[in-house]
Amino acid sequence: MLLLVILIGVILVVVLTAVFKLHPFLALLISAFFVGIASGMPLLTVVENVNTGFGGLMTSIGIVIVAGTIIGVILEKSGAAYRMAEVVLRVLGEKRPQLAMSIIGYIVSIPVFCDSGFIILSSLMKSLAKRSKVKVASMAVALSTGLYATHTLVPPTPGPIAAAGNIGASDYLGTIILVGLLVAIPAVIVGYIWAVKVGTKINVEADQEEALDYDEIIKSFGKMPSTFKSFLPIVLPIALIGIGSVAALTGSESGFTHFLQFLGAPTVALILGVFSAFLLLPEISEKTLSGWIGDALKEAAPILLITGAGGSFGTVIKNSGVADILQKMDLGALSTGALFLLVPFLIAAALKTAQGSSTAALVITSSLIAPMLPTLGIEGAMPLALVVMAIGAGAMTVSHVNDSYFWVVTQFSGMKVTDAYKAQTMATLLQGVTTIIVTMLLWLIFV
């Protein structure tokens, strides 16, 4: 009966968000209270678990999400995202324009949301398509899949951070970032191949229109920041978290090791990333220091609320007694080794396809599977990082008409919905399947 109650709770989230269009924050809270009350939990304990779950997750990842969002907004508004794109194009040249767009997407979407990334790079994409005599649809799929891969797999994007927090892996963000960067590469390659094979057969109106010249677009942005300053807010936090993780592995108790671990703490690393992003500000004024950061806080607020409500949902499930039931259950082959990764993958894929939000799929799935992990002996940096990858793979699968990103890609590329299903939706399916296969192979090698 308890498992049935939890299943109804998940269905309730999907119905409230997909059918009634209720915001995921309220949908998750309603489901958390439903599961708590329906499972027979004392009423005051339900309230306590909801509050504890929300606050507990904010304690570990709240500041990290806000800092990551601030970095992303500054990169977007300062022209640094454009500078990064321009550097990649300069290095690769124009012989493989789709590959260039895929790599640009892979880099830009680490701190910038994939929707925003596609919008700000769409004019550059069209001008490069015209200059290289390549179909706009092909370039759009290459860019969208590059953005999508790191958006669902690599912190400091909120979804992977929330998933890590829910399963108790927030102390292993360094490992999750490194594994995410690695696992995202095959997903980007698959997206690139699909863009070349399928996207080149799709015609859009933009193919016939006059696009702004590439050099004119770069000039129209005004004076852009330097390459060093543009990449620093991404590279610095990742490097610091990596150094902190290595320092922790040494087991040394020296003051210097503790200092490195302090710098590598995700909260500190991301705050230092924010300070390094201040170098990108065109002026030190209320417009930038208050206005731009205020815009970032507005973007971060709904993500924080959804993540916190997911923490409430997960805590209620965790304390409902489901762990005791799972210990007695025989999950068969799925309880051992790499095959277990199919469980979070399929749950996340079902949720993503049903309600459209990758972040919500990551949050809900991680909340559901968290009680299983101790029971199955899944703990430590690499196993938990691969669980996050499996959830991220499911959260890719698939992007279609109930996903806001699907409409961003279609509207800014000019693709018809039927063509977008062939190009964008199928590409995200292939990315998800490729990612879960790679994740399972890494499990067999390293776990």
Short mmCIF file of N, CA, C and O in Angstrom, two decimals, residues 179-248:
data_model
loop_
_atom_site.label_atom_id
_atom_site.label_comp_id
_atom_site.label_asym_id
_atom_site.label_seq_id
_atom_site.Cartn_x
_atom_site.Cartn_y
_atom_site.Cartn_z
N VAL A 179 32.80 13.85 -13.97
CA VAL A 179 32.10 12.75 -14.64
C VAL A 179 31.07 13.30 -15.63
O VAL A 179 30.94 12.80 -16.76
N GLY A 180 30.36 14.37 -15.23
CA GLY A 180 29.36 14.99 -16.11
C GLY A 180 29.99 15.53 -17.38
O GLY A 180 29.45 15.34 -18.48
N LEU A 181 31.13 16.21 -17.26
CA LEU A 181 31.82 16.73 -18.44
C LEU A 181 32.23 15.60 -19.38
O LEU A 181 32.16 15.74 -20.61
N LEU A 182 32.65 14.47 -18.81
CA LEU A 182 33.06 13.32 -19.61
C LEU A 182 31.85 12.66 -20.29
O LEU A 182 31.86 12.40 -21.51
N VAL A 183 30.81 12.39 -19.51
CA VAL A 183 29.63 11.68 -20.03
C VAL A 183 28.89 12.53 -21.07
O VAL A 183 28.27 11.99 -22.00
N ALA A 184 28.97 13.86 -20.92
CA ALA A 184 28.27 14.74 -21.87
C ALA A 184 28.88 14.70 -23.27
O ALA A 184 28.19 15.00 -24.25
N ILE A 185 30.16 14.32 -23.37
CA ILE A 185 30.83 14.33 -24.67
C ILE A 185 30.17 13.38 -25.68
O ILE A 185 29.86 13.80 -26.81
N PRO A 186 29.93 12.09 -25.34
CA PRO A 186 29.25 11.22 -26.30
C PRO A 186 27.85 11.74 -26.67
O PRO A 186 27.41 11.60 -27.81
N ALA A 187 27.15 12.35 -25.69
CA ALA A 187 25.83 12.91 -25.97
C ALA A 187 25.92 14.04 -26.99
O ALA A 187 25.07 14.15 -27.90
N VAL A 188 26.95 14.87 -26.86
CA VAL A 188 27.16 15.96 -27.82
C VAL A 188 27.50 15.40 -29.20
O VAL A 188 26.99 15.89 -30.23
N ILE A 189 28.33 14.36 -29.23
CA ILE A 189 28.73 13.76 -30.51
C ILE A 189 27.51 13.18 -31.23
O ILE A 189 27.34 13.37 -32.45
N VAL A 190 26.65 12.48 -30.50
CA VAL A 190 25.44 11.92 -31.10
C VAL A 190 24.55 13.03 -31.66
O VAL A 190 24.00 12.91 -32.76
N GLY A 191 24.40 14.12 -30.88
CA GLY A 191 23.62 15.26 -31.35
C GLY A 191 24.21 15.87 -32.62
O GLY A 191 23.47 16.23 -33.54
N TYR A 192 25.53 15.95 -32.66
CA TYR A 192 26.22 16.50 -33.84
C TYR A 192 25.97 15.62 -35.07
O TYR A 192 25.65 16.12 -36.16
N ILE A 193 26.12 14.31 -34.89
CA ILE A 193 25.91 13.38 -36.01
C ILE A 193 24.47 13.48 -36.52
O ILE A 193 24.21 13.52 -37.73
N TRP A 194 23.50 13.55 -35.58
CA TRP A 194 22.09 13.65 -35.99
C TRP A 194 21.84 14.98 -36.72
O TRP A 194 21.07 15.02 -37.69
N ALA A 195 22.50 16.03 -36.27
CA ALA A 195 22.36 17.34 -36.93
C ALA A 195 22.85 17.28 -38.37
O ALA A 195 22.23 17.84 -39.28
N VAL A 196 23.97 16.59 -38.57
CA VAL A 196 24.55 16.48 -39.91
C VAL A 196 23.72 15.57 -40.81
O VAL A 196 23.47 15.88 -41.98
N LYS A 197 23.26 14.45 -40.26
CA LYS A 197 22.54 13.45 -41.07
C LYS A 197 21.09 13.86 -41.35
O LYS A 197 20.58 13.65 -42.45
N VAL A 198 20.41 14.40 -40.35
CA VAL A 198 18.98 14.68 -40.47
C VAL A 198 18.70 16.17 -40.68
O VAL A 198 17.87 16.55 -41.52
N GLY A 199 19.39 17.01 -39.90
CA GLY A 199 19.15 18.45 -39.98
C GLY A 199 19.40 19.04 -41.36
O GLY A 199 18.73 19.99 -41.78
N THR A 200 20.36 18.46 -42.09
CA THR A 200 20.69 18.98 -43.43
C THR A 200 19.58 18.71 -44.45
O THR A 200 19.59 19.28 -45.53
N LYS A 201 18.61 17.85 -44.10
CA LYS A 201 17.51 17.54 -45.02
C LYS A 201 16.26 18.38 -44.74
O LYS A 201 15.23 18.21 -45.40
N ILE A 202 16.34 19.25 -43.74
CA ILE A 202 15.18 20.05 -43.33
C ILE A 202 15.35 21.49 -43.81
O ILE A 202 16.39 22.12 -43.55
N ASN A 203 14.35 22.00 -44.52
CA ASN A 203 14.38 23.37 -45.00
C ASN A 203 13.54 24.27 -44.09
O ASN A 203 12.45 23.88 -43.66
N VAL A 204 14.07 25.45 -43.80
CA VAL A 204 13.31 26.45 -43.04
C VAL A 204 13.39 27.78 -43.79
O VAL A 204 14.25 27.97 -44.66
N GLU A 205 12.50 28.70 -43.46
CA GLU A 205 12.46 29.99 -44.15
C GLU A 205 13.76 30.76 -44.01
O GLU A 205 14.17 31.49 -44.92
N ALA A 206 14.41 30.59 -42.86
CA ALA A 206 15.66 31.32 -42.61
C ALA A 206 16.75 30.97 -43.62
O ALA A 206 17.68 31.76 -43.83
N ASP A 207 16.63 29.80 -44.28
CA ASP A 207 17.62 29.42 -45.30
C ASP A 207 17.59 30.39 -46.48
O ASP A 207 18.60 30.58 -47.17
N GLN A 208 16.41 30.98 -46.76
CA GLN A 208 16.24 31.88 -47.90
C GLN A 208 16.41 33.34 -47.50
O GLN A 208 16.55 34.20 -48.36
N GLU A 209 16.37 33.62 -46.20
CA GLU A 209 16.44 35.01 -45.75
C GLU A 209 17.88 35.49 -45.68
O GLU A 209 18.81 34.70 -45.54
N GLU A 210 18.04 36.80 -45.75
CA GLU A 210 19.35 37.40 -45.58
C GLU A 210 19.68 37.48 -44.09
O GLU A 210 18.94 38.09 -43.33
N ALA A 211 20.74 36.84 -43.71
CA ALA A 211 21.16 36.89 -42.30
C ALA A 211 22.22 37.97 -42.14
O ALA A 211 22.93 38.32 -43.08
N LEU A 212 22.30 38.53 -40.94
CA LEU A 212 23.36 39.49 -40.63
C LEU A 212 24.72 38.83 -40.82
O LEU A 212 24.90 37.65 -40.52
N ASP A 213 25.65 39.58 -41.36
CA ASP A 213 26.99 39.06 -41.52
C ASP A 213 27.60 38.76 -40.15
O ASP A 213 27.36 39.48 -39.17
N TYR A 214 28.40 37.68 -40.09
CA TYR A 214 29.01 37.26 -38.82
C TYR A 214 29.81 38.40 -38.18
O TYR A 214 29.68 38.68 -36.99
N ASP A 215 30.64 39.09 -38.99
CA ASP A 215 31.46 40.18 -38.45
C ASP A 215 30.60 41.33 -37.95
O ASP A 215 30.93 41.98 -36.95
N GLU A 216 29.47 41.58 -38.64
CA GLU A 216 28.56 42.65 -38.22
C GLU A 216 27.93 42.32 -36.86
O GLU A 216 27.73 43.20 -36.01
N ILE A 217 27.58 41.03 -36.66
CA ILE A 217 26.98 40.62 -35.39
C ILE A 217 27.98 40.83 -34.25
O ILE A 217 27.63 41.35 -33.18
N ILE A 218 29.22 40.43 -34.48
CA ILE A 218 30.26 40.61 -33.45
C ILE A 218 30.44 42.10 -33.13
O ILE A 218 30.51 42.50 -31.96
N LYS A 219 30.47 42.94 -34.19
CA LYS A 219 30.64 44.39 -33.98
C LYS A 219 29.43 44.99 -33.27
O LYS A 219 29.57 45.89 -32.44
N SER A 220 28.23 44.49 -33.59
CA SER A 220 27.01 45.06 -33.01
C SER A 220 26.95 44.86 -31.51
O SER A 220 26.23 45.55 -30.80
N PHE A 221 27.70 43.90 -31.01
CA PHE A 221 27.69 43.63 -29.57
C PHE A 221 28.57 44.61 -28.80
O PHE A 221 28.61 44.62 -27.58
N GLY A 222 29.28 45.45 -29.56
CA GLY A 222 30.16 46.42 -28.89
C GLY A 222 31.45 45.75 -28.44
O GLY A 222 31.81 44.67 -28.90
N LYS A 223 32.12 46.39 -27.50
CA LYS A 223 33.39 45.86 -27.00
C LYS A 223 33.10 44.66 -26.10
O LYS A 223 32.47 44.78 -25.05
N MET A 224 33.57 43.49 -26.53
CA MET A 224 33.36 42.27 -25.74
C MET A 224 34.53 42.05 -24.79
O MET A 224 35.64 42.52 -25.05
N PRO A 225 34.28 41.34 -23.68
CA PRO A 225 35.37 41.08 -22.73
C PRO A 225 36.43 40.16 -23.34
O PRO A 225 36.19 39.49 -24.35
N SER A 226 37.59 40.12 -22.70
CA SER A 226 38.68 39.28 -23.19
C SER A 226 38.35 37.80 -23.02
O SER A 226 37.45 37.43 -22.25
N THR A 227 39.10 36.97 -23.73
CA THR A 227 38.90 35.52 -23.64
C THR A 227 39.14 35.02 -22.22
O THR A 227 38.37 34.22 -21.69
N PHE A 228 40.21 35.50 -21.59
CA PHE A 228 40.55 35.07 -20.23
C PHE A 228 39.41 35.39 -19.26
O PHE A 228 38.97 34.54 -18.50
N LYS A 229 38.94 36.63 -19.30
CA LYS A 229 37.87 37.04 -18.39
C LYS A 229 36.58 36.27 -18.67
O LYS A 229 35.81 35.99 -17.75
N SER A 230 36.33 35.95 -19.94
CA SER A 230 35.08 35.26 -20.31
C SER A 230 35.04 33.84 -19.77
O SER A 230 34.00 33.37 -19.32
N PHE A 231 36.18 33.14 -19.85
CA PHE A 231 36.21 31.74 -19.42
C PHE A 231 36.44 31.59 -17.91
O PHE A 231 36.10 30.55 -17.34
N LEU A 232 37.02 32.62 -17.28
CA LEU A 232 37.42 32.52 -15.87
C LEU A 232 36.26 32.13 -14.94
O LEU A 232 36.44 31.25 -14.08
N PRO A 233 35.04 32.72 -15.06
CA PRO A 233 33.97 32.36 -14.12
C PRO A 233 33.50 30.91 -14.23
O PRO A 233 32.87 30.40 -13.31
N ILE A 234 33.79 30.26 -15.36
CA ILE A 234 33.46 28.83 -15.49
C ILE A 234 34.61 27.97 -14.98
O ILE A 234 34.43 27.04 -14.21
N VAL A 235 35.81 28.31 -15.44
CA VAL A 235 36.98 27.46 -15.15
C VAL A 235 37.37 27.53 -13.68
O VAL A 235 37.70 26.49 -13.06
N LEU A 236 37.33 28.73 -13.07
CA LEU A 236 37.78 28.89 -11.68
C LEU A 236 37.01 28.01 -10.69
O LEU A 236 37.63 27.26 -9.93
N PRO A 237 35.67 28.07 -10.65
CA PRO A 237 34.97 27.21 -9.68
C PRO A 237 35.19 25.72 -9.91
O PRO A 237 35.37 24.97 -8.95
N ILE A 238 35.20 25.31 -11.18
CA ILE A 238 35.41 23.89 -11.48
C ILE A 238 36.80 23.45 -11.02
O ILE A 238 36.98 22.38 -10.42
N ALA A 239 37.82 24.31 -11.29
CA ALA A 239 39.19 23.98 -10.87
C ALA A 239 39.30 23.92 -9.35
O ALA A 239 39.92 22.99 -8.80
N LEU A 240 38.69 24.88 -8.66
CA LEU A 240 38.75 24.90 -7.19
C LEU A 240 38.06 23.69 -6.58
O LEU A 240 38.58 23.07 -5.64
N ILE A 241 36.90 23.33 -7.11
CA ILE A 241 36.18 22.15 -6.60
C ILE A 241 37.01 20.89 -6.83
O ILE A 241 37.09 20.01 -5.97
N GLY A 242 37.64 20.82 -8.01
CA GLY A 242 38.51 19.67 -8.31
C GLY A 242 39.69 19.58 -7.37
O GLY A 242 40.01 18.51 -6.85
N ILE A 243 40.34 20.72 -7.12
CA ILE A 243 41.49 20.75 -6.20
C ILE A 243 41.05 20.36 -4.78
O ILE A 243 41.73 19.61 -4.08
N GLY A 244 39.88 20.88 -4.36
CA GLY A 244 39.37 20.53 -3.04
C GLY A 244 39.09 19.05 -2.89
O GLY A 244 39.36 18.45 -1.84
N SER A 245 38.57 18.44 -3.96
CA SER A 245 38.29 17.00 -3.94
C SER A 245 39.57 16.19 -3.83
O SER A 245 39.64 15.21 -3.08
N VAL A 246 40.60 16.61 -4.58
CA VAL A 246 41.90 15.92 -4.51
C VAL A 246 42.51 16.07 -3.12
O VAL A 246 43.04 15.10 -2.55
N ALA A 247 42.40 17.27 -2.55
CA ALA A 247 42.95 17.52 -1.21
C ALA A 247 42.26 16.62 -0.18
O ALA A 247 42.92 16.09 0.74
N ALA A 248 40.96 16.43 -0.33
CA ALA A 248 40.22 15.58 0.61
C ALA A 248 40.66 14.13 0.50
O ALA A 248 40.70 13.41 1.51
#
